Tab-separated table of C-alpha atoms in Angstrom:
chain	number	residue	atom	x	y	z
A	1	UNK	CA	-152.335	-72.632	6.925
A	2	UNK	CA	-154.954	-72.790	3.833
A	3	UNK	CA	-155.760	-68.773	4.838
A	4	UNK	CA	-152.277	-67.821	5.200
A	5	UNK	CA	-151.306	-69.196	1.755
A	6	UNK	CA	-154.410	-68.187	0.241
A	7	UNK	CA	-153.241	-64.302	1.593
A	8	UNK	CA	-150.158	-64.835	0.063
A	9	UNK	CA	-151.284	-65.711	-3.536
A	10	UNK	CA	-153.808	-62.844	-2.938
A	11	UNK	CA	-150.962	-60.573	-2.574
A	12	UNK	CA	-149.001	-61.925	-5.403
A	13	UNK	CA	-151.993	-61.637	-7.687
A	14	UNK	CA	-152.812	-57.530	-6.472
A	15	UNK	CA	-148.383	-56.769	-7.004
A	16	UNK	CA	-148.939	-58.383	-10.576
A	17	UNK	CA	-151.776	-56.336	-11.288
A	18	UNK	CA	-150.271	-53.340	-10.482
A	19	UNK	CA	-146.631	-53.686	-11.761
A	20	UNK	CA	-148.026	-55.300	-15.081
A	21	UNK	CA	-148.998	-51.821	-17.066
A	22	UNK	CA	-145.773	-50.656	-16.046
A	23	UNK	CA	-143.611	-53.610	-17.363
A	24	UNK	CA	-146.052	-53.434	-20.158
A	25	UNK	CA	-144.885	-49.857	-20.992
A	26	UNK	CA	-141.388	-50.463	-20.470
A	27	UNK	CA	-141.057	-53.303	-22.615
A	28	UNK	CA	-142.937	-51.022	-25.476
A	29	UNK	CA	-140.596	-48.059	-24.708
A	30	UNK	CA	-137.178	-49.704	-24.264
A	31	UNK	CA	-137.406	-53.653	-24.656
A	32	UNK	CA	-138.704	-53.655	-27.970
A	33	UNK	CA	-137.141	-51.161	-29.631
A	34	UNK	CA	-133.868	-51.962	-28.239
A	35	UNK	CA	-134.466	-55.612	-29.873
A	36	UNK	CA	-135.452	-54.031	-32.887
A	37	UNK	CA	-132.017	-51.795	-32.763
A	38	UNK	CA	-130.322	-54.952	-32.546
A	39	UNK	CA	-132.324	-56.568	-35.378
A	40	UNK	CA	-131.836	-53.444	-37.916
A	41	UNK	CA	-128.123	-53.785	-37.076
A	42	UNK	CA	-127.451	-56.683	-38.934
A	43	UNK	CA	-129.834	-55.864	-41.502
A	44	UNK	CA	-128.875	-53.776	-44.948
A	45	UNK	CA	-131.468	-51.817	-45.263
A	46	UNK	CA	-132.419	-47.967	-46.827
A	47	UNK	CA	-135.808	-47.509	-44.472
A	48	UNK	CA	-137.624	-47.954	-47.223
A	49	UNK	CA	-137.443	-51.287	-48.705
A	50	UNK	CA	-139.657	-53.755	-47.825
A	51	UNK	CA	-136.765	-56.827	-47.811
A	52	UNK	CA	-133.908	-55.685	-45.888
A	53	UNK	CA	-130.668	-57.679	-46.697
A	54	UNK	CA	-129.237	-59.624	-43.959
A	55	UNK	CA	-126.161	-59.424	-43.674
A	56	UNK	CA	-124.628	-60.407	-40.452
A	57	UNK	CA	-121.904	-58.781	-38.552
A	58	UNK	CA	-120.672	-57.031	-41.459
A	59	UNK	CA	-122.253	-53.295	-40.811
A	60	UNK	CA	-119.780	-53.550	-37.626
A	61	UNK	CA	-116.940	-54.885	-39.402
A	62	UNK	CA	-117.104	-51.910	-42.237
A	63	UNK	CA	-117.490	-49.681	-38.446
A	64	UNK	CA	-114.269	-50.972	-36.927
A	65	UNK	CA	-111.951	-51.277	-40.256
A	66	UNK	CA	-112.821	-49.497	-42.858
A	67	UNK	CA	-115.290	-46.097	-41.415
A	68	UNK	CA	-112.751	-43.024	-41.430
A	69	UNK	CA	-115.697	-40.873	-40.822
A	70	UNK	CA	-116.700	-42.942	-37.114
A	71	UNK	CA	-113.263	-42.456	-36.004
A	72	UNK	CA	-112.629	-38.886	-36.235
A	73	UNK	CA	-115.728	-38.164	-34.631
A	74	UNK	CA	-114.914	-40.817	-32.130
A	75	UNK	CA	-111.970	-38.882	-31.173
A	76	UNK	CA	-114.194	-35.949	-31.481
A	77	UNK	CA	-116.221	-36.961	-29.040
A	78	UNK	CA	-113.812	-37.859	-26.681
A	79	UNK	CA	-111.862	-34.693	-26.410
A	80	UNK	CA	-115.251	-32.372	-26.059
A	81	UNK	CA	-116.829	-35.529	-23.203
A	82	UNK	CA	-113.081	-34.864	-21.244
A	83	UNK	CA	-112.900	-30.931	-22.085
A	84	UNK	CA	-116.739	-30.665	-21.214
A	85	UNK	CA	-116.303	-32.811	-17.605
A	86	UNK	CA	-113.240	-31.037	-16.342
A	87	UNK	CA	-114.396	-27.559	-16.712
A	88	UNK	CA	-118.179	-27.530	-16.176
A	89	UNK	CA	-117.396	-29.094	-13.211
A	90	UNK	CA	-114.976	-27.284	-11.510
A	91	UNK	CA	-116.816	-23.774	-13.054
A	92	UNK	CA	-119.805	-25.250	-11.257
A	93	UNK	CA	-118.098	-26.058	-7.652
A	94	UNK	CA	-116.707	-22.240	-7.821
A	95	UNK	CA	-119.808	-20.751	-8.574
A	96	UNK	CA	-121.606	-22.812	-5.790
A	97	UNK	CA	-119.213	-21.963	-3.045
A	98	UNK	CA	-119.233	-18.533	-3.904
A	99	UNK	CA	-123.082	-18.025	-4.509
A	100	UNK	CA	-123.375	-20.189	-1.379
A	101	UNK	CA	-122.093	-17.098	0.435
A	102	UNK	CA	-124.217	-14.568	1.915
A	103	UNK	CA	-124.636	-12.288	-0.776
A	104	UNK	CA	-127.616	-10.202	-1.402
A	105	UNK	CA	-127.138	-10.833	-4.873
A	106	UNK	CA	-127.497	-14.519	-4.642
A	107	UNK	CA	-130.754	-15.090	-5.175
A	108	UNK	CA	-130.554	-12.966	-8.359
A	109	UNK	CA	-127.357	-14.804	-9.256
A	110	UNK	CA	-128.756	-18.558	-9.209
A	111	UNK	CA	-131.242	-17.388	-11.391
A	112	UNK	CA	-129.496	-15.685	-14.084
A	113	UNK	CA	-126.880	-19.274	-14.005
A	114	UNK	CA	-129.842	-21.228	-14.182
A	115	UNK	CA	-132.146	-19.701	-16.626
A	116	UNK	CA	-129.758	-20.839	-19.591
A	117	UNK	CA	-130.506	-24.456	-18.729
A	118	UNK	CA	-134.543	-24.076	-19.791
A	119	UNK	CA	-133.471	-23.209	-22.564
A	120	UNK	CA	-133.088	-26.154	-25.464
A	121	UNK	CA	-129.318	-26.717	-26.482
A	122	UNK	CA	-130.985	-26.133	-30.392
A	123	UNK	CA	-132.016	-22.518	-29.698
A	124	UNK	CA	-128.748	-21.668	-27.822
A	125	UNK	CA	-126.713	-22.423	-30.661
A	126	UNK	CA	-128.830	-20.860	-33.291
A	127	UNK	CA	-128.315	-17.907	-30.812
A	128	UNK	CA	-124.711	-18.346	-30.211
A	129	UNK	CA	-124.447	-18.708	-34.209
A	130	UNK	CA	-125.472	-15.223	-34.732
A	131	UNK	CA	-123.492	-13.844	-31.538
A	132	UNK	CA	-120.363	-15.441	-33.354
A	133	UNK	CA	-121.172	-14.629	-36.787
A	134	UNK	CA	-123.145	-11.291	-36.125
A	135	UNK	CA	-122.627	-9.684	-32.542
A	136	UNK	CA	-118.963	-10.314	-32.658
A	137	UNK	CA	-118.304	-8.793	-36.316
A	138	UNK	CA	-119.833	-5.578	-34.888
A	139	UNK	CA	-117.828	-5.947	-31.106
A	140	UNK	CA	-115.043	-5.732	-33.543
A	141	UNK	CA	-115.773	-3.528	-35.621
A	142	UNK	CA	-116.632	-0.662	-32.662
A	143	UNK	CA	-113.657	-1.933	-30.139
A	144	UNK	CA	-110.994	-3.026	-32.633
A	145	UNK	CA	-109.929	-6.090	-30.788
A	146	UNK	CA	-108.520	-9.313	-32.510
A	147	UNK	CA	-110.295	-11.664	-30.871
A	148	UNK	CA	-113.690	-10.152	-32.233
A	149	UNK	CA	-112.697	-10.476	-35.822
A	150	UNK	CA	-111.233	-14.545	-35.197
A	151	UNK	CA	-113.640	-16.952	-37.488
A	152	UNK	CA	-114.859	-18.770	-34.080
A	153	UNK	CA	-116.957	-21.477	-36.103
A	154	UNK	CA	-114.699	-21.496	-39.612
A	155	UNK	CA	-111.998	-22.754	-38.280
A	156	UNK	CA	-111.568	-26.754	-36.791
A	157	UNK	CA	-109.998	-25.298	-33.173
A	158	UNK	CA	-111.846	-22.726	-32.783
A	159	UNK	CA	-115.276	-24.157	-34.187
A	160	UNK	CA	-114.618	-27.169	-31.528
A	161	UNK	CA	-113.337	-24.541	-28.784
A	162	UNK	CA	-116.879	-22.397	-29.567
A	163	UNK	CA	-119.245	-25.948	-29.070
A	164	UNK	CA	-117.242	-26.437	-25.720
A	165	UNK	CA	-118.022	-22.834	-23.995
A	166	UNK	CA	-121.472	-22.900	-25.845
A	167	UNK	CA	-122.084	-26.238	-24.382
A	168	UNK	CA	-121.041	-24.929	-20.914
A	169	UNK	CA	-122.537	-21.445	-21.011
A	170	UNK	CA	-125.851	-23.509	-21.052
A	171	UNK	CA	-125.392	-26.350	-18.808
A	172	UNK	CA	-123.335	-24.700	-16.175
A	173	UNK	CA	-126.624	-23.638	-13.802
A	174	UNK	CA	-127.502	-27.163	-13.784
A	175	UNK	CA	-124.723	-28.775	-12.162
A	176	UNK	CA	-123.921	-25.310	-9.866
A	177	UNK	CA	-127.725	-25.825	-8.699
A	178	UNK	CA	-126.236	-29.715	-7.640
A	179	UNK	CA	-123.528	-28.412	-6.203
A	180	UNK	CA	-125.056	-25.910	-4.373
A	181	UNK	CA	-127.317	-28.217	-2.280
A	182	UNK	CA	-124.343	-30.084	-1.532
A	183	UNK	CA	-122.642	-27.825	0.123
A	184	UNK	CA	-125.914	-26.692	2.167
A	185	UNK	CA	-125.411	-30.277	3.711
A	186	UNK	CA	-122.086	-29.873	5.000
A	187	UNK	CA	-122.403	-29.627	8.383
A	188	UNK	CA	-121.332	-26.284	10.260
A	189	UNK	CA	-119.849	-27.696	13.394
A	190	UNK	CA	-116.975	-29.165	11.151
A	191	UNK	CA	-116.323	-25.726	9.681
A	192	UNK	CA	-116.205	-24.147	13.016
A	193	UNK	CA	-114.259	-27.175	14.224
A	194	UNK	CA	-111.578	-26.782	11.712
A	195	UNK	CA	-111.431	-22.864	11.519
A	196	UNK	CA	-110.677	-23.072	15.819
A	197	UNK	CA	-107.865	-25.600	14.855
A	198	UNK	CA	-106.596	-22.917	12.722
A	199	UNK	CA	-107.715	-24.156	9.311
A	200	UNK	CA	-107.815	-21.634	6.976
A	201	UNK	CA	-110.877	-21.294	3.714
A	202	UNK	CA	-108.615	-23.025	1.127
A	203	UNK	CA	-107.440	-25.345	3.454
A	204	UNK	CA	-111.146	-26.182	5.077
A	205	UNK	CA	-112.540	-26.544	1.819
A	206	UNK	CA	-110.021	-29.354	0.540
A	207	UNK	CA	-110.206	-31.622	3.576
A	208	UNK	CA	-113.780	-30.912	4.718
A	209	UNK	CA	-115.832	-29.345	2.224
A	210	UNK	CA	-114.485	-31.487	-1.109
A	211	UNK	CA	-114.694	-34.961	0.476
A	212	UNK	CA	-117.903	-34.111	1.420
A	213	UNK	CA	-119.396	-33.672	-1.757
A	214	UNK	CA	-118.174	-36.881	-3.163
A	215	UNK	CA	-122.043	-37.832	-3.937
A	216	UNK	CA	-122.770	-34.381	-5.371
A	217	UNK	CA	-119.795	-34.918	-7.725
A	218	UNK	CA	-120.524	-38.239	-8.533
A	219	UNK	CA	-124.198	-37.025	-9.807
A	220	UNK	CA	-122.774	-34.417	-11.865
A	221	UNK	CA	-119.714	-36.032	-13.281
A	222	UNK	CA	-122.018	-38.982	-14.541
A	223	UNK	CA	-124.711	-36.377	-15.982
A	224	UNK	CA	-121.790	-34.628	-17.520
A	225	UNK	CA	-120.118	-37.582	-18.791
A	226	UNK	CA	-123.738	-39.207	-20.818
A	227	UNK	CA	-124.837	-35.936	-21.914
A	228	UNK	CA	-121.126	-34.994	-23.218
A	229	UNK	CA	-120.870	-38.597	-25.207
A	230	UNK	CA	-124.442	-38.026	-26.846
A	231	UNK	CA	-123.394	-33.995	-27.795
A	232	UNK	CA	-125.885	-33.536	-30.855
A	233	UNK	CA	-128.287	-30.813	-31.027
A	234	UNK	CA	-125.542	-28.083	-29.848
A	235	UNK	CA	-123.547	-28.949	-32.799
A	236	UNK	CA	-126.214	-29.234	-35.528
A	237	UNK	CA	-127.458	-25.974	-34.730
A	238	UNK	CA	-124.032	-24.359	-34.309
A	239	UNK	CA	-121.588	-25.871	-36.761
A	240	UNK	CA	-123.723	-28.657	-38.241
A	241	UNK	CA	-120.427	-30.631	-38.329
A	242	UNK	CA	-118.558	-28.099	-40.032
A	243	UNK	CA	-116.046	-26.791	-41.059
A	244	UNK	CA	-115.402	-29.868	-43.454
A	245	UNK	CA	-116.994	-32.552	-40.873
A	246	UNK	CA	-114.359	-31.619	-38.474
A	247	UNK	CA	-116.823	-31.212	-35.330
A	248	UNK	CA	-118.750	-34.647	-36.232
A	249	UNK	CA	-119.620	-36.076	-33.301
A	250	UNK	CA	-120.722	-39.781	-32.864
A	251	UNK	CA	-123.755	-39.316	-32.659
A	252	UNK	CA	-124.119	-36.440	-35.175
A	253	UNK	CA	-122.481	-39.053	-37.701
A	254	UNK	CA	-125.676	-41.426	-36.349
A	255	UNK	CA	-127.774	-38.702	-37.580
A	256	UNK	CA	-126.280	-38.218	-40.805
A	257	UNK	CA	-125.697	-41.898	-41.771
A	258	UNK	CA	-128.916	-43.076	-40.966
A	259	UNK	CA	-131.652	-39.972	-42.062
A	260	UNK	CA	-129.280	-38.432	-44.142
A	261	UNK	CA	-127.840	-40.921	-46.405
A	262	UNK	CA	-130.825	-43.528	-45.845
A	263	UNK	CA	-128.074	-46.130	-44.318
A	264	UNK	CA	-130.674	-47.134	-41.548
A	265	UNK	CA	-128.311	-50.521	-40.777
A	266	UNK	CA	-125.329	-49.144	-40.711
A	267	UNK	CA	-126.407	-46.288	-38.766
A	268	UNK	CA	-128.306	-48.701	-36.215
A	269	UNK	CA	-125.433	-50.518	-35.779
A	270	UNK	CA	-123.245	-47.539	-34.710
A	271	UNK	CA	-126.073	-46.626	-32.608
A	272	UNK	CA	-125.804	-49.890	-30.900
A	273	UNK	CA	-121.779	-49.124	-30.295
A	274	UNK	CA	-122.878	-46.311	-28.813
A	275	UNK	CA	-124.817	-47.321	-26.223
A	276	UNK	CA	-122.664	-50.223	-25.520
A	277	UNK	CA	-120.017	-47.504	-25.439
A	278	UNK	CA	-121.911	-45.121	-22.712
A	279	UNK	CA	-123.040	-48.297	-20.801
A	280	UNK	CA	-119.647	-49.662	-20.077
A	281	UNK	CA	-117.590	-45.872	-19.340
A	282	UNK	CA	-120.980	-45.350	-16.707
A	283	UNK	CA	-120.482	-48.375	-15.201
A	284	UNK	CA	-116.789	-47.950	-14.494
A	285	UNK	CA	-116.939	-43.983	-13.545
A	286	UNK	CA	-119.596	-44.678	-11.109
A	287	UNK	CA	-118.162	-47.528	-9.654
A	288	UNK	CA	-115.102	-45.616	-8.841
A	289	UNK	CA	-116.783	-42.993	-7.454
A	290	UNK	CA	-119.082	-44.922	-4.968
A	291	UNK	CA	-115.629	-46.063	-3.997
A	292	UNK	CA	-114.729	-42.755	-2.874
A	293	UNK	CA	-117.543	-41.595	-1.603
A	294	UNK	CA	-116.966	-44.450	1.206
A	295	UNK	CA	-113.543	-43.880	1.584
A	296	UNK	CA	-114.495	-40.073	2.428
């Protein structure tokens, strides 16, 4: 009895060993500084000063009632996260079934989808910002179409419609590459199956093919949906919230509240609505799709 408890506390003692660096460096990397985020938030304070004011809930008070700035790009960012979901994902499902085919080109074709991705969002729009400014001026100037010579990042609709296909252009490869080994783990005998009952390609891919890549969607709606509600560096190197601040995004108005304007509070505390925002629209699209992903 003496040995077999004296094993146990051995064992005990060799897990806590182990797993204590790593809680160690999680409670330096996330922990802390999330209890410091929560700290600054109630805090007036410049990032300088050496006695930050408190003052309570008020930075999220002056957030909520009074911050005209937070709500347009609120609504900013909720019209690219939607536009951004929809169509990278479907793009992505097309381009997988098709370079899921046996082409010879395939190969070649992943590649060229993919190799966009590497690339940081921050170069892409510096290089987008002198296709749109540069390349197309000349396009226009040599094939005398209109839609050359439109000001694609001076105007609000088209600036936000240029961030969108920008944004997509990039990230597309990613979610095709997702999408790609889902399909690869469909199984055959269900396609054959089907196709002998006289199912035909559209019809095979709706009730075999789609339900079966409920978990491959789920992935790739979720990485869509965090990665579309934090959109920053695409749009500081693009439009860098222009024209006028009208493609402000949330957390582009993070950036420029708290670095910009020195409001390190304020901006911690929208920071903290933030993640409290991304946390809770996570939670509920994932739970809803694990749902599905049973029922199919």
């Amino acid at each position: 009895m003496f040995k077999k408890l004296g094993r146990k506390w051995s064992e005990k003692l060799e897990f806590g060993v182990f797993t204590l660096p790593v809680l160690i460096c999680i409670a330096i990397a996330f922990y802390i500084p999330f209890a410091m985020t929560i700290r600054y938030s109630l805090l007036k304070w410049n990032g300088i000063s050496k006695h930050p004011k408190f003052i309570g809930l008020d930075n999220f008070k002056q957030i909520f009632m009074g911050d005209a700035n937070f709500t347009s790009a609120a609504w900013f960012t909720v019209k690219y996260a939607i536009l951004y979901i929809v169509l990278v994902n479907v793009l992505a499902i097309g381009l997988a079934v098709i370079l899921d085919m046996k082409l010879k080109s395939s190969t070649w074709l992943r590649t060229a989808f993919f190799i966009p991705y590497i690339l940081s969002l921050v170069i892409v729009g510096f290089i987008w910002k002198f296709i749109f400014m540069q390349g197309f001026e000349s396009l226009g100037a040599s094939t005398g179409w209109g839609i050359f010579k439109l000001s694609w990042l001076g105007e609000p609709g088209l600036a936000f419609i240029s961030i969108v296909l920008v944004s997509i252009w990039q990230s597309i490869g990613f979610y095709m590459v997702i999408y790609i080994a889902g399909l690869q783990s469909v199984p055959e005998d269900l396609k054959e199956a089907a196709t002998v009952d006289g199912a035909g390609p559209f019809r095979r891919f709706i009730s075999i093919t789609l339900p079966l890549l409920a978990p491959s969607i789920t992935i790739s709606v979720f990485m869509a949906l965090t990665n579309s509600i934090k959109v920053f560096d695409v749009i500081l190197s693009l439009t860098g919230g222009g024209p006028g601040g009208t493609t402000y995004s949330v957390a582009y108005d993070i950036y420029r509240d708290t670095f910009q304007n020195n409001m390190f509070g304020y901006g911690t505390a929208k920071a903290l609505i933030l993640f409290v925002a991304v946390l809770i629209v996570t939670l509920i699209q994932l739970t809803l799709f694990k749902r599905r992903e049973v029922e199919a």
